[in-house]
């Protein structure tokens, strides 16, 4: 499974970014290959309208099947995410990436429905 | 004659003025009141009329026709509002981001993006004796106010053009929605309160009106609170203050119950008379 | 770090007065973000001293280069917004009506129409008398108020808070329910709703609360001018209970609100004995409340 996190930094000890659309980074953890990839999303700050869908499209390009985030994506992003095969978990806003992953594995996060 | 009632700051009494002025003037003439604060229209609370028409207002957005599409990607690159995305082998349209410019639709080499109507909100037309009341309200989650405002204005000029006086309750602020409303009006009444917040926002709105070249006058509401800086400001800028309304708790209570003020408060009526007299003079000038 | 966003839906309910007092009570623990960029007022209470200023760009406008233009009129044919006008054989673009869609620019056979990004406002970082920092902005006239400037204000507030060890961010949000409000809410931990017992305010309270629930946020409410109308106040209280919104306070109709603003101070500074304890109690709840 490929797990995506909205993140404030590039590593396991960085904090989850509670936002989706304008998140600073997307971290993709490939469980099979045990590889962590970081995508710098900060160019999104120059976008006026439609930040959410642009970030969702990036997620689709990475082929993530699970998204772990803080507050949950806004309406426009959700519109795109709902067309992808992605299960969304939220409530990880004050955790590190590592803590969020553990919480997800232990069924401690909210959500878990396909959008 | 089309009069927009605007204010920089919210909560200064725009709607109070609009509904009271409209109802009062309708006792003697055919009046149209339009609530164009489409995100949060509130005038309807004060108007008791019967519903004549209710219609859904649409904006035109592209719809993707897979059969014709060549997957050239021109549309996604063209759109400056990020309203078109490619997801795998599909083109996705985000209607809420679309500004209805038709570029993608008309420039698609395969005619795979015909334009269709998307619901924006509801326009309601009510009537209460000699008062026609139009209210447009955005559906929740629709982000753009301007398309609904523009179409409401078109509906009014197409169907309801025989009123002596049109009063348009505008959205607050100084950005696109307010510009759309005030730009289309003949004259603008700016409602403010005599406080630092009121003055600061009035100044922004005055600058906007001057940039648009729109004639306007100021009405000061809640006289008694704050200070007299707003009067000094208007005097220095040669801005006409047509009248004032007092700060009375009783008025706030009437407003809170959704009731009109002028039937209960004589001095309120006097100020409305002043406004109507001045509007007659403006009509002659226009 | 905990982010509290203050919204009201309707203007004039006292949102900015509440934000100002909470800023004073929170003192050095909170960075203040004024996201009401269309009609920013919080600075009139907090009197920020600017440390940093930056131009803000958003939205594009088309412009015709007259030297290259051949007057073919194709731009006028395609523009859906009435932004292209012809005066004395020359075509012009009206910047007020131009939506920035770029259609004319794309099809101009001479490439004489360029799209340029507009400077629409300014972003400020400032010191305030609480010993803390304030991030605020001003948007120019007629500017497209997307979520972009609000998002930028919030982002700068977050970065500032992280770098300087602030525990809280207090956000004075925009009125209405459109893009700037949505952007104010994104990334928040708690939403504080300010209302008053009038039909209009209750109506708007419901709409803005519904919007905040898309982000699954715990919410609280302050009812201002609470003694104005007992019937509507009761309706508000039922709405709060039904939707598990924390009822933080009911404040009476009081001229102090206006008097304090006129003097350019917060309520708690204007009349400490009357207002301090109630705002301290509100802040205690906001700063310690467990998330749902």
XYZ file of C-alpha atoms in Angstrom:
693
model
C 0.000 0.000 0.000
C 1.115 3.540 -0.621
C 0.307 5.872 2.252
C 0.276 9.649 1.738
C 0.717 12.180 4.560
C 0.220 15.946 4.475
C 3.376 17.171 6.115
C 5.272 20.217 7.261
C 8.607 18.621 6.499
C 10.330 15.767 4.685
C 10.875 13.230 7.436
C 9.213 10.894 9.940
C 9.778 13.286 12.837
C 8.132 16.241 11.132
C 4.618 17.331 12.020
C 1.506 16.526 10.039
C 0.248 19.560 8.151
C -3.412 19.851 9.188
C -4.350 21.278 5.778
C -4.677 19.343 2.556
C -4.896 21.748 -0.374
C -2.133 24.092 0.679
C -0.040 21.545 2.554
C 3.689 22.214 2.496
C 4.738 18.684 1.607
C 3.240 15.372 0.571
C 5.100 12.376 1.963
C 4.471 9.050 0.302
C 5.366 5.867 2.197
C 5.538 2.780 0.031
C 4.940 -0.079 2.490
C 6.205 -2.817 0.195
C 9.392 -1.141 -0.968
C 9.826 0.606 2.396
C 10.601 3.879 0.601
C 9.677 7.375 1.765
C 9.307 10.011 -0.955
C 8.856 13.708 -0.217
C 7.129 16.066 -2.636
C 7.531 19.809 -2.050
C 4.076 21.305 -2.583
C 4.901 24.858 -1.593
C 4.458 26.273 -5.107
C 0.773 25.907 -4.357
C 0.995 29.205 -2.470
C 1.028 31.104 -5.745
C -2.286 29.554 -6.777
C -5.320 31.713 -6.085
C -8.217 29.386 -6.769
C -8.242 25.618 -6.953
C -5.360 24.699 -4.673
C -7.136 21.618 -3.305
C -7.754 19.866 -6.637
C -4.177 20.548 -7.781
C -2.812 18.812 -4.704
C -5.284 15.961 -5.160
C -4.020 15.496 -8.697
C -0.473 15.212 -7.359
C -1.659 12.487 -5.019
C -3.126 10.622 -7.954
C 0.170 10.826 -9.814
C 1.901 9.162 -6.855
C -0.684 6.389 -6.775
C -1.429 6.716 -3.058
C -4.254 4.545 -1.727
C -4.430 6.017 1.762
C -4.334 9.670 2.808
C -3.573 10.686 6.380
C -4.164 14.315 7.266
C -5.240 16.745 9.973
C -8.590 18.442 9.466
C -9.554 16.719 6.292
C -9.652 18.068 2.748
C -11.969 20.895 1.788
C -14.861 20.578 -0.628
C -13.019 21.065 -3.902
C -10.203 18.669 -3.014
C -12.708 16.090 -1.828
C -14.446 16.336 -5.173
C -11.278 15.045 -6.870
C -10.236 12.621 -4.147
C -13.647 10.953 -4.274
C -12.942 9.903 -7.854
C -9.732 8.215 -6.861
C -9.349 4.981 -4.979
C -8.230 6.734 -1.802
C -9.247 6.100 1.789
C -9.006 9.244 3.891
C -8.103 9.401 7.572
C -8.109 12.623 9.568
C -7.524 13.775 13.122
C -3.744 13.466 12.976
C -3.232 17.219 13.194
C -0.985 17.339 16.259
C 1.076 14.249 15.511
C 4.377 13.613 13.829
C 4.340 11.539 10.638
C 5.633 8.592 12.584
C 2.976 8.920 15.307
C 0.284 9.371 12.686
C 1.328 6.183 10.929
C 1.203 4.229 14.179
C -2.200 5.694 14.993
C -3.442 4.646 11.572
C -2.132 1.106 12.049
C -3.867 0.915 15.433
C -7.198 2.193 14.098
C -6.977 5.321 16.220
C -7.634 7.867 13.474
C -11.028 9.140 12.326
C -12.432 8.637 8.881
C -11.462 5.496 7.036
C -14.171 5.849 4.467
C -13.582 6.321 0.814
C -14.405 10.004 0.311
C -33.532 55.122 -10.987
C -31.205 52.501 -9.510
C -29.763 53.122 -6.062
C -27.212 50.800 -4.481
C -26.966 50.784 -0.698
C -23.468 49.793 0.340
C -21.019 49.988 3.206
C -17.433 48.933 3.733
C -18.098 47.466 7.110
C -20.741 44.873 7.812
C -23.352 45.558 10.453
C -23.659 49.319 9.859
C -27.351 49.154 9.003
C -27.418 48.718 5.235
C -30.227 46.195 5.285
C -32.153 48.142 7.919
C -32.040 51.196 5.694
C -32.843 49.284 2.502
C -35.928 47.523 3.848
C -37.299 50.530 5.673
C -36.693 52.955 2.814
C -38.201 50.541 0.294
C -41.318 49.785 2.343
C -41.859 53.449 3.171
C -41.401 54.645 -0.416
C -43.691 51.861 -1.676
C -46.584 53.569 0.111
C -46.498 56.212 -2.619
C -44.793 54.713 -5.664
C -43.793 51.495 -7.382
C -40.589 50.366 -5.744
C -38.233 47.460 -6.353
C -36.091 46.185 -3.495
C -33.327 43.751 -4.408
C -31.202 41.901 -1.891
C -27.925 41.281 -3.725
C -25.971 40.203 -0.662
C -26.204 36.729 -2.150
C -24.000 34.951 0.385
C -26.094 36.141 3.335
C -29.328 37.792 2.134
C -31.279 39.060 5.119
C -33.851 41.559 3.848
C -36.447 38.844 3.340
C -36.805 38.584 7.087
C -38.411 42.043 7.110
C -40.617 41.765 4.042
C -43.911 39.947 4.174
C -45.083 39.321 0.650
C -46.406 36.504 -1.463
C -44.140 34.510 -3.737
C -44.603 35.258 -7.441
C -41.658 33.389 -8.924
C -38.867 31.207 -7.739
C -36.180 30.148 -10.154
C -32.862 28.395 -10.038
C -30.081 30.451 -11.548
C -27.420 28.638 -13.527
C -23.949 29.384 -14.662
C -22.532 27.816 -17.806
C -19.764 25.316 -17.259
C -18.079 22.801 -19.575
C -19.057 19.144 -19.462
C -16.586 16.547 -20.678
C -17.682 14.218 -23.484
C -15.341 11.265 -23.375
C -16.350 9.828 -26.771
C -15.025 12.800 -28.703
C -11.987 13.638 -26.610
C -8.513 13.313 -28.144
C -6.735 13.660 -24.753
C -4.613 16.448 -26.200
C -4.598 18.259 -22.858
C -5.087 21.710 -24.405
C -8.025 22.516 -22.124
C -6.144 21.781 -18.894
C -3.282 24.000 -19.989
C -5.581 26.804 -21.191
C -7.662 27.200 -18.089
C -6.246 29.915 -15.853
C -8.522 29.017 -12.980
C -7.419 25.389 -12.560
C -10.970 24.297 -13.301
C -9.902 21.425 -15.562
C -7.722 18.551 -14.439
C -6.472 15.384 -16.017
C -6.792 12.357 -13.744
C -5.537 9.221 -15.458
C -7.459 8.949 -18.700
C -10.211 11.319 -17.654
C -10.702 15.046 -17.817
C -12.375 16.384 -14.701
C -14.225 19.687 -14.639
C -14.425 21.641 -11.350
C -17.526 23.790 -11.898
C -17.012 25.888 -8.778
C -13.698 27.147 -10.126
C -15.015 27.849 -13.617
C -15.484 31.493 -14.582
C -17.538 30.649 -17.682
C -15.129 32.183 -20.162
C -15.912 29.451 -22.757
C -12.266 29.279 -23.847
C -11.856 25.528 -23.289
C -15.188 24.752 -24.917
C -14.654 26.866 -28.014
C -10.989 25.992 -28.482
C -11.320 22.221 -28.014
C -10.285 20.636 -31.332
C -12.747 17.778 -30.846
C -15.739 19.725 -29.482
C -15.578 17.523 -26.423
C -16.489 20.240 -23.892
C -19.971 21.575 -24.577
C -21.213 24.158 -22.060
C -24.156 23.329 -19.794
C -25.967 25.057 -16.947
C -24.865 24.480 -13.345
C -27.127 25.588 -10.468
C -25.740 28.543 -8.509
C -28.554 29.610 -6.307
C -32.174 30.624 -6.119
C -33.780 33.855 -7.222
C -37.078 34.637 -5.546
C -39.504 37.348 -6.552
C -42.058 38.375 -3.934
C -44.698 41.059 -4.009
C -46.122 43.090 -1.145
C -48.636 45.608 -2.496
C -46.539 48.180 -4.401
C -43.243 46.690 -3.385
C -41.513 44.144 -5.599
C -38.856 42.214 -3.723
C -36.081 40.212 -5.365
C -33.772 38.039 -3.336
C -30.979 35.853 -4.642
C -29.229 33.358 -2.451
C -26.153 31.287 -3.210
C -26.266 27.567 -2.496
C -23.849 26.708 0.295
C -20.475 25.650 -1.082
C -20.771 27.791 -4.205
C -17.785 30.036 -3.958
C -18.428 32.782 -6.444
C -20.987 35.453 -5.733
C -20.466 37.525 -8.873
C -22.161 35.230 -11.447
C -25.346 35.090 -9.369
C -25.303 38.842 -8.794
C -24.794 39.539 -12.512
C -27.618 37.268 -13.570
C -29.950 38.718 -10.971
C -29.232 42.187 -12.308
C -29.960 40.918 -15.826
C -33.228 39.347 -14.686
C -34.271 42.621 -13.099
C -33.468 44.773 -16.108
C -35.198 42.257 -18.380
C -38.382 41.699 -16.387
C -38.832 44.529 -13.925
C -37.955 47.836 -15.470
C -40.994 49.939 -14.708
C -40.296 50.992 -11.151
C -39.809 54.598 -10.132
C -37.233 53.579 -7.596
C -34.958 50.559 -7.331
C -33.075 49.983 -4.091
C -30.292 47.410 -4.145
C -29.002 46.033 -0.848
C -25.334 45.324 -1.638
C -22.843 42.920 -0.068
C -20.444 44.456 2.461
C -16.767 45.054 1.720
C -14.930 46.468 -1.255
C -14.144 43.450 -3.422
C -15.688 42.032 -6.614
C -19.286 41.434 -5.444
C -19.705 45.047 -4.281
C -18.071 46.419 -7.425
C -20.469 44.419 -9.589
C -23.499 45.883 -7.807
C -22.377 49.487 -7.423
C -20.954 49.658 -10.943
C -24.407 48.902 -12.362
C -26.262 51.461 -10.237
C -26.972 55.136 -11.009
C -26.154 56.353 -7.502
C -24.772 54.854 -4.303
C -25.753 55.451 -0.679
C -22.923 54.587 1.706
C -24.051 53.675 5.196
C -21.554 54.091 8.000
C -21.375 54.447 11.760
C -19.490 57.221 13.576
C -16.728 54.984 14.969
C -13.091 54.364 13.991
C -14.069 51.067 12.321
C -16.874 52.757 10.442
C -14.648 55.592 9.281
C -11.792 53.342 8.205
C -14.083 51.198 6.078
C -15.984 54.221 4.762
C -12.738 55.645 3.445
C -12.011 52.409 1.554
C -15.463 52.472 0.027
C -15.243 56.162 -0.869
C -11.983 55.501 -2.710
C -13.673 52.654 -4.561
C -16.561 54.870 -5.631
C -14.158 57.546 -6.790
C -12.211 55.023 -8.850
C -15.418 53.813 -10.450
C -16.572 57.368 -11.004
C -19.851 56.646 -9.204
C -21.809 59.497 -7.596
C -22.598 58.810 -3.941
C -23.728 60.261 -0.634
C -23.232 59.164 2.967
C -25.753 58.188 5.622
C -24.575 58.014 9.226
C -26.325 55.403 11.354
C -26.209 54.962 15.127
C -25.556 58.627 15.805
C -24.604 58.960 19.457
C -21.945 56.289 19.633
C -18.309 56.916 18.824
C -17.174 60.417 17.880
C -17.602 63.010 15.138
C -14.519 62.097 13.068
C -16.680 60.769 10.271
C -18.360 64.170 9.872
C -15.008 65.926 9.795
C -13.832 63.453 7.165
C -16.881 64.040 4.958
C -16.598 67.787 5.349
C -12.934 67.756 4.352
C -13.621 65.592 1.301
C -16.738 67.530 0.282
C -18.880 64.462 0.720
C -22.542 65.065 1.319
C -24.043 63.505 4.471
C -27.739 63.293 3.686
C -29.045 62.324 7.074
C -28.386 60.461 10.275
C -30.239 57.808 12.261
C -30.051 57.643 16.052
C -28.540 54.915 18.163
C -31.501 53.626 20.114
C -31.765 50.293 21.820
C -35.447 50.194 20.859
C -34.451 50.278 17.197
C -32.075 47.358 17.745
C -34.878 45.425 19.425
C -37.275 46.008 16.531
C -34.556 44.880 14.118
C -33.897 41.774 16.185
C -37.555 40.783 15.821
C -37.512 41.298 12.060
C -39.783 44.336 12.278
C -39.731 47.601 10.362
C -38.614 50.681 12.278
C -40.441 53.620 10.724
C -43.980 52.678 11.812
C -42.822 52.922 15.433
C -40.201 55.680 15.421
C -41.197 59.139 14.004
C -37.666 60.549 13.790
C -36.727 57.557 11.674
C -39.516 58.475 9.228
C -38.231 62.038 9.027
C -34.794 60.825 7.965
C -36.368 58.582 5.328
C -38.274 61.609 4.011
C -35.008 63.526 3.698
C -33.472 60.694 1.711
C -36.456 60.442 -0.635
C -36.462 64.180 -1.247
C -32.757 64.093 -2.080
C -33.267 61.116 -4.363
C -35.885 63.081 -6.300
C -33.323 65.827 -6.847
C -30.766 63.267 -8.051
C -33.312 61.827 -10.464
C -33.723 65.217 -12.059
C -29.970 65.557 -12.485
C -29.470 62.154 -14.076
C 0.229 24.753 18.719
C -3.436 25.533 18.816
C -5.258 27.648 16.241
C -8.535 29.317 17.121
C -10.555 30.913 14.315
C -13.186 33.532 15.124
C -16.094 33.815 12.682
C -19.524 35.365 12.629
C -21.153 35.042 9.217
C -22.819 38.405 9.660
C -20.947 41.651 10.223
C -21.425 43.849 13.254
C -21.845 41.112 15.867
C -18.689 42.089 17.738
C -16.244 39.568 16.285
C -13.342 41.992 16.098
C -14.015 43.343 19.605
C -13.861 39.783 20.942
C -10.689 39.042 18.970
C -9.084 42.181 20.378
C -9.879 41.318 23.977
C -8.749 37.724 23.599
C -5.473 38.969 22.128
C -4.910 41.087 25.234
C -5.779 38.263 27.594
C -3.670 35.696 25.727
C -0.786 38.162 25.746
C 2.594 36.798 24.803
C 1.312 33.267 24.243
C -0.574 34.022 21.033
C 0.235 35.243 17.529
C -2.644 37.195 16.025
C -3.691 36.699 12.399
C -6.129 39.212 10.942
C -7.695 37.349 8.047
C -10.507 39.838 7.496
C -8.492 41.245 4.614
C -11.297 42.933 2.710
C -12.169 45.276 5.581
C -9.469 44.698 8.170
C -10.326 46.432 11.446
C -8.416 44.641 14.165
C -5.431 46.939 13.709
C -7.550 49.820 15.005
C -7.628 48.099 18.390
C -4.234 46.416 18.391
C -2.280 49.306 16.798
C 0.398 47.141 15.164
C 3.875 48.553 14.571
C 5.087 47.282 11.227
C 8.311 45.354 11.108
C 7.994 43.808 7.656
C 5.934 44.662 4.592
C 5.473 42.734 1.367
C 3.539 43.341 -1.851
C 0.944 40.726 -2.611
C 0.080 39.583 -6.123
C -3.004 37.724 -7.251
C -5.044 37.437 -10.402
C -4.184 38.367 -13.936
C -5.413 41.161 -16.190
C -5.065 41.233 -19.969
C -3.357 44.178 -21.635
C -3.103 45.061 -25.312
C 0.236 46.177 -26.750
C -0.927 48.840 -29.209
C 2.251 48.604 -31.268
C 1.573 44.971 -32.120
C -2.226 45.177 -32.355
C -3.671 44.999 -35.880
C -7.220 45.950 -34.838
C -8.688 42.694 -36.089
C -11.255 42.665 -33.258
C -10.994 38.949 -32.466
C -10.546 39.767 -28.793
C -13.874 41.585 -28.726
C -15.546 38.573 -30.343
C -14.391 36.109 -27.706
C -14.645 38.108 -24.477
C -17.640 37.021 -22.393
C -17.276 39.743 -19.796
C -17.635 42.884 -21.860
C -14.072 43.800 -20.988
C -12.948 44.581 -24.518
C -14.027 47.962 -25.789
C -13.422 49.779 -29.017
C -12.836 53.504 -28.993
C -11.875 55.396 -32.164
C -10.619 52.276 -33.972
C -8.463 51.144 -31.061
C -9.279 48.223 -28.800
C -8.928 48.575 -25.048
C -9.324 46.236 -22.108
C -11.313 47.471 -19.126
C -9.351 46.233 -16.093
C -12.425 46.361 -13.851
C -14.385 43.980 -16.074
C -11.488 41.737 -17.128
C -11.717 38.343 -15.415
C -8.209 37.280 -16.367
C -9.352 34.192 -18.304
C -6.718 34.701 -21.003
C -8.975 33.757 -23.921
C -8.183 36.937 -25.845
C -4.478 36.538 -25.141
C -4.528 32.957 -26.403
C -6.228 33.696 -29.708
C -4.711 37.052 -30.626
C -3.143 36.428 -34.052
C -0.373 38.952 -33.374
C 0.350 37.894 -29.818
C -0.310 41.468 -28.763
C -2.215 40.659 -25.582
C -0.208 39.870 -22.476
C -1.427 38.692 -19.073
C 0.111 40.393 -16.088
C -0.279 39.516 -12.452
C -1.808 42.274 -10.425
C -0.470 43.744 -7.246
C -3.611 43.661 -5.176
C -2.512 44.281 -1.653
C 0.080 44.165 1.040
C 1.056 41.731 3.785
C 2.430 42.980 7.106
C 4.278 41.512 10.078
C 3.972 43.728 13.144
C 4.648 44.027 16.858
C 1.711 44.655 19.177
C 1.514 45.945 22.740
C 0.832 42.509 24.193
C 4.471 41.743 23.471
C 3.423 39.419 20.710
C 3.192 39.528 16.911
C 0.419 40.264 14.470
C 0.189 39.186 10.846
C -2.246 41.209 8.780
C -2.917 42.420 5.281
C -4.810 44.909 3.240
C -6.478 44.118 -0.054
C -6.820 46.792 -2.716
C -10.061 48.027 -4.147
C -12.011 45.613 -6.333
C -9.501 42.853 -5.795
C -10.424 39.229 -6.216
C -10.676 38.023 -2.637
C -9.790 34.387 -3.048
C -8.436 32.309 -0.204
C -4.898 33.083 -1.319
C -4.131 36.144 0.789
C -5.865 34.643 3.813
C -3.868 31.443 3.354
C -0.697 33.509 3.205
C -1.564 35.425 6.395
C -2.255 32.140 8.193
C 0.873 30.519 6.887
C 3.032 33.404 8.037
C 1.290 33.306 11.422
C 2.038 29.598 11.736
C 5.658 29.954 10.715
C 6.099 32.860 13.133
C 4.456 30.890 15.933
C 6.637 27.858 15.326
C 9.872 29.826 15.078
C 9.216 31.836 18.213
C 7.589 29.202 20.375
C 4.083 30.665 20.565
C 1.461 28.219 21.782
C -1.571 29.778 20.147
C -2.755 31.484 17.000
C -5.872 33.631 17.212
C -7.431 34.239 13.807
C -9.903 37.077 13.202
C -11.800 35.553 10.266
C -13.661 37.052 7.320
C -17.425 37.605 7.213
C -19.663 35.559 4.907
C -19.264 31.955 3.780
C -17.081 32.209 0.677
C -13.482 31.408 -0.208
C -11.772 33.644 2.372
C -13.800 32.025 5.160
C -13.021 28.531 3.918
C -9.374 29.460 3.791
C -9.601 30.901 7.351
C -10.934 27.557 8.564
C -8.434 25.293 6.859
C -5.859 24.149 9.408
C -7.800 25.383 12.439
C -8.218 23.483 15.695
C -11.286 25.265 17.024
C -13.866 27.676 15.650
C -15.351 30.404 17.836
C -18.645 31.730 16.522
C -19.836 35.198 17.486
C -23.523 35.918 17.176
C -26.333 38.130 18.465
C -30.028 37.385 19.091
C -31.411 38.718 15.825
C -33.073 36.748 13.003
C -30.331 37.798 10.601
C -27.480 36.742 12.850
C -29.038 33.384 13.727
C -29.618 32.682 10.054
C -25.974 33.457 9.270
C -24.713 31.574 12.321
C -26.257 28.375 10.994
C -24.720 28.809 7.567
C -21.230 29.503 8.845
C -21.405 26.657 11.355
C -22.392 24.252 8.579
C -19.386 25.385 6.603
C -17.049 24.874 9.572
C -18.265 21.299 9.964
C -16.760 20.309 6.636
C -13.462 20.459 8.478
C -14.811 18.489 11.454
C -13.946 21.268 13.881
C -15.078 21.559 17.506
C -16.963 24.803 17.974
C -17.877 27.320 20.645
C -20.132 30.354 20.677
C -20.395 33.777 22.309
C -23.770 35.507 22.169
C -23.319 39.287 22.145
C -26.064 41.798 22.993
C -27.650 38.748 24.596
C -30.397 40.660 26.398
C -31.701 42.233 23.194
C -34.234 39.532 22.427
C -35.002 36.702 24.829
C -36.954 34.624 22.330
C -34.240 34.461 19.693
C -31.605 33.983 22.325
C -33.443 30.877 23.488
C -33.534 29.631 19.887
C -29.800 30.146 19.607
C -29.223 28.227 22.817
C -31.271 25.301 21.512
C -29.282 25.335 18.267
C -26.036 25.275 20.243
C -27.143 22.414 22.450
C -28.443 20.308 19.566
C -25.188 20.653 17.682
C -22.859 20.263 20.648
C -21.460 23.760 20.270
C -19.906 24.959 23.507
C -21.774 27.995 24.830
C -18.872 30.055 26.118
C -20.607 33.266 27.170
C -23.578 35.565 26.802
C -22.536 39.217 26.925
C -25.066 41.996 27.504
C -25.813 44.852 25.088
C -23.285 47.379 26.303
C -22.059 50.722 24.983
C -18.570 49.809 26.176
C -18.120 47.924 22.888
C -18.368 51.141 20.914
C -16.639 53.304 23.474
C -13.615 51.028 23.639
C -13.271 51.009 19.839
C -13.570 54.786 19.729
C -10.678 55.035 22.144
C -8.751 52.456 20.167
C -8.471 49.940 22.976
C -9.858 46.510 23.732
C -12.775 46.009 26.111
C -10.564 44.527 28.805
C -8.366 47.618 28.768
C -11.286 50.049 28.587
C -12.991 48.671 31.649
C -10.930 46.017 33.302
C -13.138 45.464 36.325
C -16.148 44.783 34.143
C -14.647 42.683 31.350
C -11.374 41.076 32.411
C -12.667 38.133 34.360
C -15.186 37.122 31.730
C -12.660 37.204 28.882
C -10.107 35.405 31.009
C -12.646 32.667 31.646
C -13.403 32.452 27.912
C -9.709 32.259 27.080
C -9.145 29.546 29.681
C -11.770 27.424 27.975
C -10.400 28.146 24.487
C -6.811 27.444 25.394
C -7.464 24.238 27.325
C -10.487 22.676 25.722
C -9.956 19.073 24.728
C -10.715 18.359 21.062
C -13.718 16.133 20.337
